[in-house]
């Protein structure tokens, strides 16, 4: 019989609430895109571009949040719940401060930042409005992401799911009101969408905070947010800083690739934004399985159950690959019709439709990379994933995107080809690293310090 703690950390128990949460987050993004498309395709381009900027900023606090999440699962696995609780408190305190700094920067200099990132000049006023409002609420994203990560890594993946449901419902209702001037709302267009985003996130933060304070055996008190345990925070950073660089590589490389696409024109930028929405849906279940596997493997690794941890990665990869291939095929068949829901511009639809076959090739490589990359992160092998990200994302995904997509004139086809090559390269390297079991073997080796502490002294008989 499985005990209650073990049951909480089984793959499917962890995965299905994460899937529903991610699906609802996707739904929020898709509804945003669909509703904003009723304003204009330029507005869609601004939202897509801005979201890449916001993702870039989130890496600053996700360094701490991600490292803390993995360490919390490991500590719970090794029955050190007090340490897990302390790590959670520190993570929320520190990421909130980082998020506050990001909010100030984006609120004060929105148009200047967009111009520096080569957004077309005619889109700058619209971007200034959207970035200042949504970016000004970056502290909410920091708090929401960190508390969700902490709660999820305690094995409670349902709580963030419930919050996502409420946030989506509120956001969709407010979007409808602000865009169409219904339900007593003023018709504020893109500005209204931005306000809707911030309000729904604020309500989500309040609910997550209530859940976070009660996530451990003893309720967290407000005065404890002043707590700072240097050794434990050092452990968080040891795992977290390579994760932060890894995430930064992905987000900033994507941001730079978006600037390449922006030079191709507003139609290409809008097409990429629409395709990004469809691709996100395609990979939702794969992402949820990979995230659940990371939590499960971290817990098993902390408990010393390394053989089970090793097998869990392949189980997640197998299930995930089947699902993403099926979803990618469905998108390949119906993708052109789905693009027609977002825009009537035949140029944009044609550009997006030309990428559907390439997405069918992309998704299995993405699953290979994410499942085994997350598994390596779960056991603390975060430096390896950082090194391969630094090499592959910048040289293959970014530099080659410029060479083939811009310099050689292949456009989005050339850029997508480089993104596919990057995913498969990182996935293959992660596979061989996981197969070598370097960190798992280290965990199986006895601790010399512990052996010396428990070994009987020479000439003194061991106690019975």
XYZ file of C-alpha atoms in Angstrom:
464
model
C 0.000 0.000 0.000
C 1.216 3.496 -0.831
C 1.289 5.962 2.034
C -0.503 9.305 1.656
C 2.677 11.272 0.908
C 3.737 8.803 -1.801
C 0.268 8.910 -3.366
C 0.526 12.704 -3.628
C 3.696 12.344 -5.710
C 2.537 9.799 -8.321
C 2.852 11.031 -11.923
C -0.834 11.213 -12.834
C -1.973 12.642 -9.502
C 0.513 15.470 -10.070
C -0.015 15.810 -13.806
C -3.764 16.167 -14.309
C -4.246 19.329 -12.167
C -1.156 20.852 -13.806
C -2.680 20.090 -17.211
C -5.973 21.748 -16.284
C -4.097 24.751 -14.857
C -1.952 25.081 -17.991
C -4.972 24.563 -20.218
C -6.761 27.396 -18.461
C -3.665 29.590 -18.734
C -3.583 28.751 -22.431
C -7.275 29.533 -22.640
C -6.599 32.920 -21.064
C -3.913 33.588 -23.675
C -6.050 32.278 -26.529
C -9.093 34.299 -25.449
C -6.814 37.331 -25.111
C -5.532 36.791 -28.641
C -8.981 36.048 -30.076
C -10.618 39.055 -28.399
C -7.712 41.394 -29.113
C -7.886 40.323 -32.773
C -11.311 41.995 -32.831
C -9.492 45.264 -32.101
C -6.857 44.826 -34.842
C -4.009 42.576 -36.004
C -1.627 45.338 -34.861
C -3.002 44.969 -31.334
C -2.312 41.211 -31.515
C 1.265 41.889 -32.592
C 1.708 44.248 -29.619
C 0.341 41.686 -27.125
C 2.532 38.898 -28.551
C 5.622 41.099 -28.507
C 4.891 42.381 -24.995
C 4.389 38.872 -23.634
C 7.862 37.918 -24.856
C 9.234 40.926 -22.961
C 7.360 39.942 -19.800
C 8.671 36.385 -20.044
C 12.187 37.777 -20.283
C 11.664 39.742 -17.077
C 10.231 36.732 -15.224
C 13.576 34.915 -15.437
C 14.912 37.349 -12.840
C 12.668 35.951 -10.111
C 12.071 32.455 -11.513
C 15.746 31.734 -10.764
C 14.819 31.720 -7.087
C 11.319 30.255 -7.513
C 12.410 27.284 -9.646
C 15.388 26.416 -7.457
C 13.190 26.666 -4.370
C 10.511 24.446 -5.932
C 12.924 21.593 -6.708
C 14.570 21.859 -3.292
C 11.193 21.861 -1.498
C 10.215 18.582 -3.220
C 13.612 17.078 -2.326
C 13.380 18.199 1.305
C 9.852 16.790 1.670
C 11.117 13.540 0.131
C 13.897 13.365 2.741
C 11.437 14.231 5.589
C 12.889 17.711 6.200
C 9.609 19.622 6.089
C 10.873 22.422 8.363
C 13.623 23.271 5.867
C 11.090 23.113 3.014
C 8.888 25.605 4.850
C 11.773 28.036 5.432
C 12.807 27.830 1.766
C 9.233 28.627 0.690
C 9.059 31.731 2.877
C 12.387 33.079 1.622
C 11.451 32.420 -2.006
C 8.242 34.451 -1.798
C 9.913 37.350 0.037
C 12.841 37.668 -2.364
C 10.901 37.231 -5.611
C 8.341 39.817 -4.499
C 11.128 42.390 -4.124
C 12.557 41.503 -7.550
C 9.088 41.726 -9.109
C 8.566 45.158 -7.585
C 11.755 46.468 -9.231
C 10.649 45.037 -12.600
C 7.240 46.701 -12.203
C 8.804 50.116 -11.694
C 11.083 49.768 -14.746
C 8.279 48.673 -17.094
C 5.850 51.290 -15.814
C 8.314 54.192 -16.201
C 9.949 53.330 -19.581
C 7.519 51.214 -21.655
C 7.891 52.850 -25.080
C 11.650 53.265 -24.726
C 12.037 49.547 -24.004
C 9.788 48.565 -26.943
C 11.705 50.876 -29.292
C 15.043 49.431 -28.152
C 13.712 45.961 -29.045
C 12.934 47.131 -32.605
C 9.141 47.093 -32.427
C 7.785 48.866 -35.556
C 7.360 52.601 -34.876
C 3.627 52.718 -35.610
C 3.031 50.136 -32.844
C 4.949 52.020 -30.125
C 2.059 54.130 -28.696
C -0.124 51.046 -28.346
C 2.765 49.089 -26.819
C 3.478 51.903 -24.365
C -0.055 51.680 -22.985
C -0.132 47.885 -22.746
C 3.385 47.431 -21.321
C 3.009 50.171 -18.704
C -0.189 48.641 -17.293
C 0.530 44.886 -17.532
C 4.268 45.336 -16.920
C 3.499 47.623 -13.988
C 1.851 44.578 -12.423
C 4.977 42.420 -12.800
C 5.165 42.098 -9.005
C 1.872 40.194 -9.200
C 3.370 37.777 -11.740
C 6.352 37.262 -9.400
C 4.156 36.482 -6.408
C 1.749 34.333 -8.391
C 4.489 32.270 -10.076
C 6.448 31.695 -6.858
C 3.504 30.767 -4.670
C 2.128 28.438 -7.363
C 5.544 26.772 -7.683
C 5.871 26.314 -3.926
C 2.337 24.949 -3.471
C 2.749 22.616 -6.465
C 6.037 21.183 -5.188
C 4.495 20.272 -1.840
C 2.449 17.795 -3.902
C -0.685 19.966 -3.943
C -1.109 20.575 -7.675
C -4.868 21.120 -7.340
C -4.767 24.470 -5.510
C -3.068 26.409 -8.362
C -5.560 24.751 -10.719
C -8.534 26.140 -8.771
C -6.979 29.593 -8.784
C -6.424 29.374 -12.552
C -10.111 28.567 -13.049
C -11.240 31.625 -11.110
C -8.684 33.910 -12.751
C -9.694 32.825 -16.247
C -13.391 33.320 -15.657
C -12.872 36.853 -14.309
C -10.417 37.731 -17.072
C -12.693 36.569 -19.890
C -15.711 38.443 -18.485
C -13.730 41.666 -18.043
C -12.120 41.323 -21.491
C -15.537 40.991 -23.087
C -16.782 44.037 -21.196
C -13.817 46.289 -21.982
C -13.411 45.322 -25.656
C -17.074 45.468 -26.661
C -18.354 47.994 -24.091
C -20.758 45.452 -22.581
C -21.853 44.613 -18.998
C -21.572 48.260 -17.959
C -17.835 48.483 -18.826
C -16.405 51.361 -20.881
C -15.117 50.366 -24.349
C -11.384 50.804 -23.691
C -9.955 48.358 -26.237
C -6.376 47.248 -25.598
C -6.092 49.377 -22.459
C -9.127 47.563 -21.082
C -7.524 44.184 -21.844
C -4.435 45.296 -19.909
C -6.521 46.388 -16.905
C -8.450 43.099 -17.037
C -5.164 41.164 -16.961
C -3.857 43.034 -13.911
C -7.129 42.813 -11.942
C -7.515 39.061 -12.536
C -3.896 38.499 -11.464
C -4.373 40.578 -8.323
C -7.339 38.446 -7.265
C -5.336 35.283 -8.030
C -2.455 36.501 -5.847
C -4.786 37.115 -2.900
C -6.233 33.612 -3.162
C -2.814 31.972 -3.619
C -1.477 33.875 -0.620
C -4.266 32.437 1.539
C -3.367 28.919 0.333
C 0.383 29.481 0.618
C 0.179 30.481 4.295
C -1.457 27.099 4.974
C 0.673 24.891 2.721
C 2.784 23.357 5.486
C 2.116 21.606 8.767
C 2.364 24.879 10.697
C 0.686 28.014 9.354
C 3.133 30.656 8.075
C 3.022 33.902 10.087
C 3.558 37.362 8.608
C 6.576 38.068 10.793
C 8.335 35.019 9.330
C 8.760 36.755 5.977
C 11.778 38.463 7.583
C 13.469 35.071 8.023
C 16.663 34.520 6.043
C 18.605 31.264 6.362
C 21.902 31.748 4.516
C 22.868 28.040 4.152
C 19.426 27.085 2.843
C 19.348 30.054 0.472
C 22.773 28.942 -0.749
C 21.246 25.562 -1.621
C 18.450 27.314 -3.512
C 20.927 29.367 -5.532
C 23.141 26.343 -6.210
C 20.223 24.724 -8.020
C 18.521 27.944 -9.088
C 21.186 30.079 -10.754
C 21.863 27.619 -13.611
C 18.084 27.266 -14.025
C 17.824 31.052 -14.208
C 20.471 31.225 -16.926
C 18.777 28.342 -18.729
C 15.421 30.138 -18.685
C 17.102 33.414 -19.620
C 18.693 31.741 -22.633
C 15.309 30.541 -23.843
C 13.361 33.710 -23.137
C 15.963 36.181 -24.412
C 16.732 34.076 -27.474
C 12.992 34.004 -28.213
C 12.812 37.753 -27.654
C 15.664 38.316 -30.101
C 14.038 35.949 -32.599
C 10.856 38.017 -32.220
C 12.881 41.107 -33.146
C 14.081 39.252 -36.259
C 10.469 38.423 -37.132
C 9.467 42.048 -36.477
C 11.909 43.142 -39.193
C 10.071 40.846 -41.633
C 6.859 42.819 -41.060
C 3.726 43.156 -38.916
C 1.999 40.292 -40.808
C 4.788 37.841 -39.940
C 4.784 39.035 -36.337
C 1.017 38.523 -36.043
C 1.263 35.089 -37.729
C 3.957 34.006 -35.277
C 1.792 35.194 -32.364
C -1.209 33.198 -33.629
C 0.953 30.114 -34.245
C 2.505 30.441 -30.788
C -1.017 30.234 -29.333
C -1.838 27.080 -31.337
C 1.531 25.451 -30.565
C 1.050 26.113 -26.857
C -2.236 24.206 -26.968
C -0.555 21.380 -28.867
C 2.103 20.961 -26.159
C -0.076 21.485 -23.071
C -0.306 17.854 -21.990
C 3.370 17.278 -22.745
C 4.315 20.257 -20.577
C 2.128 19.087 -17.690
C 3.644 15.579 -17.783
C 7.188 16.997 -17.862
C 6.441 19.343 -14.927
C 4.836 16.517 -12.935
C 7.828 14.287 -13.659
C 10.195 16.950 -12.306
C 8.265 17.155 -9.011
C 8.014 13.356 -8.728
C 11.688 12.730 -9.554
C 12.857 15.437 -7.116
C 10.757 13.804 -4.374
C 12.062 10.283 -5.187
C 15.635 11.578 -5.376
C 15.292 13.265 -1.963
C 13.952 9.997 -0.549
C 16.944 8.071 -1.955
C 14.777 6.051 -4.390
C 17.091 6.629 -7.352
C 16.091 3.609 -9.465
C 12.449 4.689 -9.421
C 13.515 8.258 -10.252
C 15.490 6.994 -13.267
C 12.552 5.013 -14.666
C 10.080 7.849 -14.090
C 11.810 10.050 -16.676
C 11.338 7.491 -19.455
C 7.745 6.850 -18.458
C 7.008 10.586 -18.699
C 8.820 10.803 -22.048
C 6.846 7.881 -23.486
C 3.424 9.159 -22.465
C 4.245 12.735 -23.409
C 5.540 11.896 -26.889
C 2.376 9.983 -27.787
C 0.150 12.858 -26.727
C 2.092 15.656 -28.416
C 2.342 13.765 -31.718
C -1.417 13.172 -31.766
C -2.097 16.831 -30.917
C 0.395 18.067 -33.525
C -1.290 15.923 -36.202
C -4.730 17.294 -35.280
C -3.317 20.817 -35.504
C -1.749 19.971 -38.889
C -5.150 18.884 -40.243
C -7.306 21.664 -38.780
C -4.750 24.444 -38.190
C -5.702 26.598 -41.185
C -9.341 26.683 -40.047
C -8.257 27.532 -36.511
C -6.125 30.420 -37.774
C -9.253 31.719 -39.489
C -10.852 32.161 -36.057
C -8.207 34.739 -35.168
C -7.906 36.755 -38.350
C -9.467 37.198 -41.783
C -6.198 38.467 -43.272
C -5.357 35.833 -45.901
C -1.667 36.797 -45.894
C -1.372 36.070 -42.169
C -3.343 32.813 -42.512
C -1.109 31.669 -45.384
C 2.063 32.416 -43.416
C 0.761 30.539 -40.362
C -0.488 27.570 -42.418
C 2.967 27.175 -44.008
C 4.368 26.390 -40.536
C 1.879 23.651 -39.552
C 3.920 20.796 -41.073
C 7.069 22.026 -39.355
C 5.222 22.051 -36.022
C 4.551 18.329 -36.512
C 8.335 17.801 -36.592
C 9.011 20.262 -33.750
C 6.777 18.793 -31.022
C 8.463 15.361 -30.442
C 11.857 17.067 -30.143
C 10.384 19.552 -27.700
C 8.988 16.686 -25.581
C 12.338 14.857 -25.581
C 14.121 18.016 -24.494
C 11.636 19.030 -21.802
C 11.042 15.596 -20.226
C 14.729 14.713 -19.842
C 15.864 18.283 -19.192
C 13.357 18.556 -16.314
C 14.526 15.181 -15.004
C 18.118 16.400 -14.893
C 17.009 19.571 -13.115
C 15.059 17.528 -10.560
C 18.202 15.740 -9.348
C 20.218 18.972 -9.230
C 22.103 18.551 -12.528
C 21.129 22.075 -13.515
C 24.585 23.152 -14.698
C 24.506 20.645 -17.537
C 21.160 21.901 -18.857
C 22.539 25.427 -18.540
C 25.640 24.630 -20.595
C 23.738 22.985 -23.443
C 21.242 25.870 -23.445
C 24.022 28.437 -23.706
C 25.496 26.613 -26.672
C 22.442 25.447 -28.567
C 19.944 28.253 -28.000
C 22.350 31.010 -28.918
C 24.328 29.363 -31.716
C 21.653 27.147 -33.290
C 18.333 28.841 -32.450
C 19.392 32.503 -32.498
C 22.474 32.973 -34.695
C 21.311 30.454 -37.289
C 17.820 32.021 -37.281
C 19.395 35.288 -38.331
C 21.624 33.642 -40.939
C 18.926 31.503 -42.556
C 15.809 33.542 -41.784
C 17.064 37.089 -42.367
C 20.437 37.064 -44.152
C 19.586 34.264 -46.605
C 15.969 35.418 -46.903
C 14.220 32.188 -45.884
C 11.926 34.120 -43.513
C 9.838 32.255 -40.944
C 10.593 28.874 -42.562
C 14.303 29.381 -41.929
C 13.699 30.551 -38.356
C 11.451 27.559 -37.589
C 14.035 25.151 -39.003
C 16.617 26.487 -36.562
C 14.175 26.218 -33.641
C 13.562 22.543 -34.532
C 17.300 21.819 -34.723
C 17.817 23.444 -31.307
C 15.126 21.325 -29.603
C 16.454 18.024 -30.990
C 20.065 18.848 -30.188
C 19.324 19.716 -26.559
C 16.995 16.730 -26.258
C 19.631 14.290 -27.550
C 22.313 15.673 -25.223
C 19.920 15.450 -22.251
C 19.074 11.850 -23.172
C 22.708 10.714 -23.101
C 23.332 12.630 -19.866
C 20.325 11.037 -18.127
C 21.280 7.604 -19.435
C 24.723 8.030 -17.832
C 23.024 8.523 -14.392
C 25.874 10.708 -13.114
C 23.920 12.488 -10.349
C 21.878 9.413 -9.497
C 25.073 7.395 -8.932
C 26.438 10.151 -6.699
C 23.317 9.937 -4.538
C 23.808 6.173 -4.164
C 27.345 6.590 -2.843
C 27.700 6.600 0.972
C 28.467 9.902 2.676
C 31.984 9.626 4.224
C 31.176 12.229 6.899
C 28.065 10.340 7.932
C 29.977 7.051 8.042
C 32.667 8.562 10.288
C 30.026 9.974 12.607
C 28.321 6.595 13.025
C 31.386 4.302 12.928
C 32.688 3.012 16.313
C 36.018 4.428 17.469
C 39.031 2.089 17.327
C 39.260 0.000 20.477
C 35.710 0.836 21.539
C 33.137 -1.915 20.996
C 30.106 -0.976 18.939
C 26.853 -0.764 20.847
C 24.368 -3.535 20.271
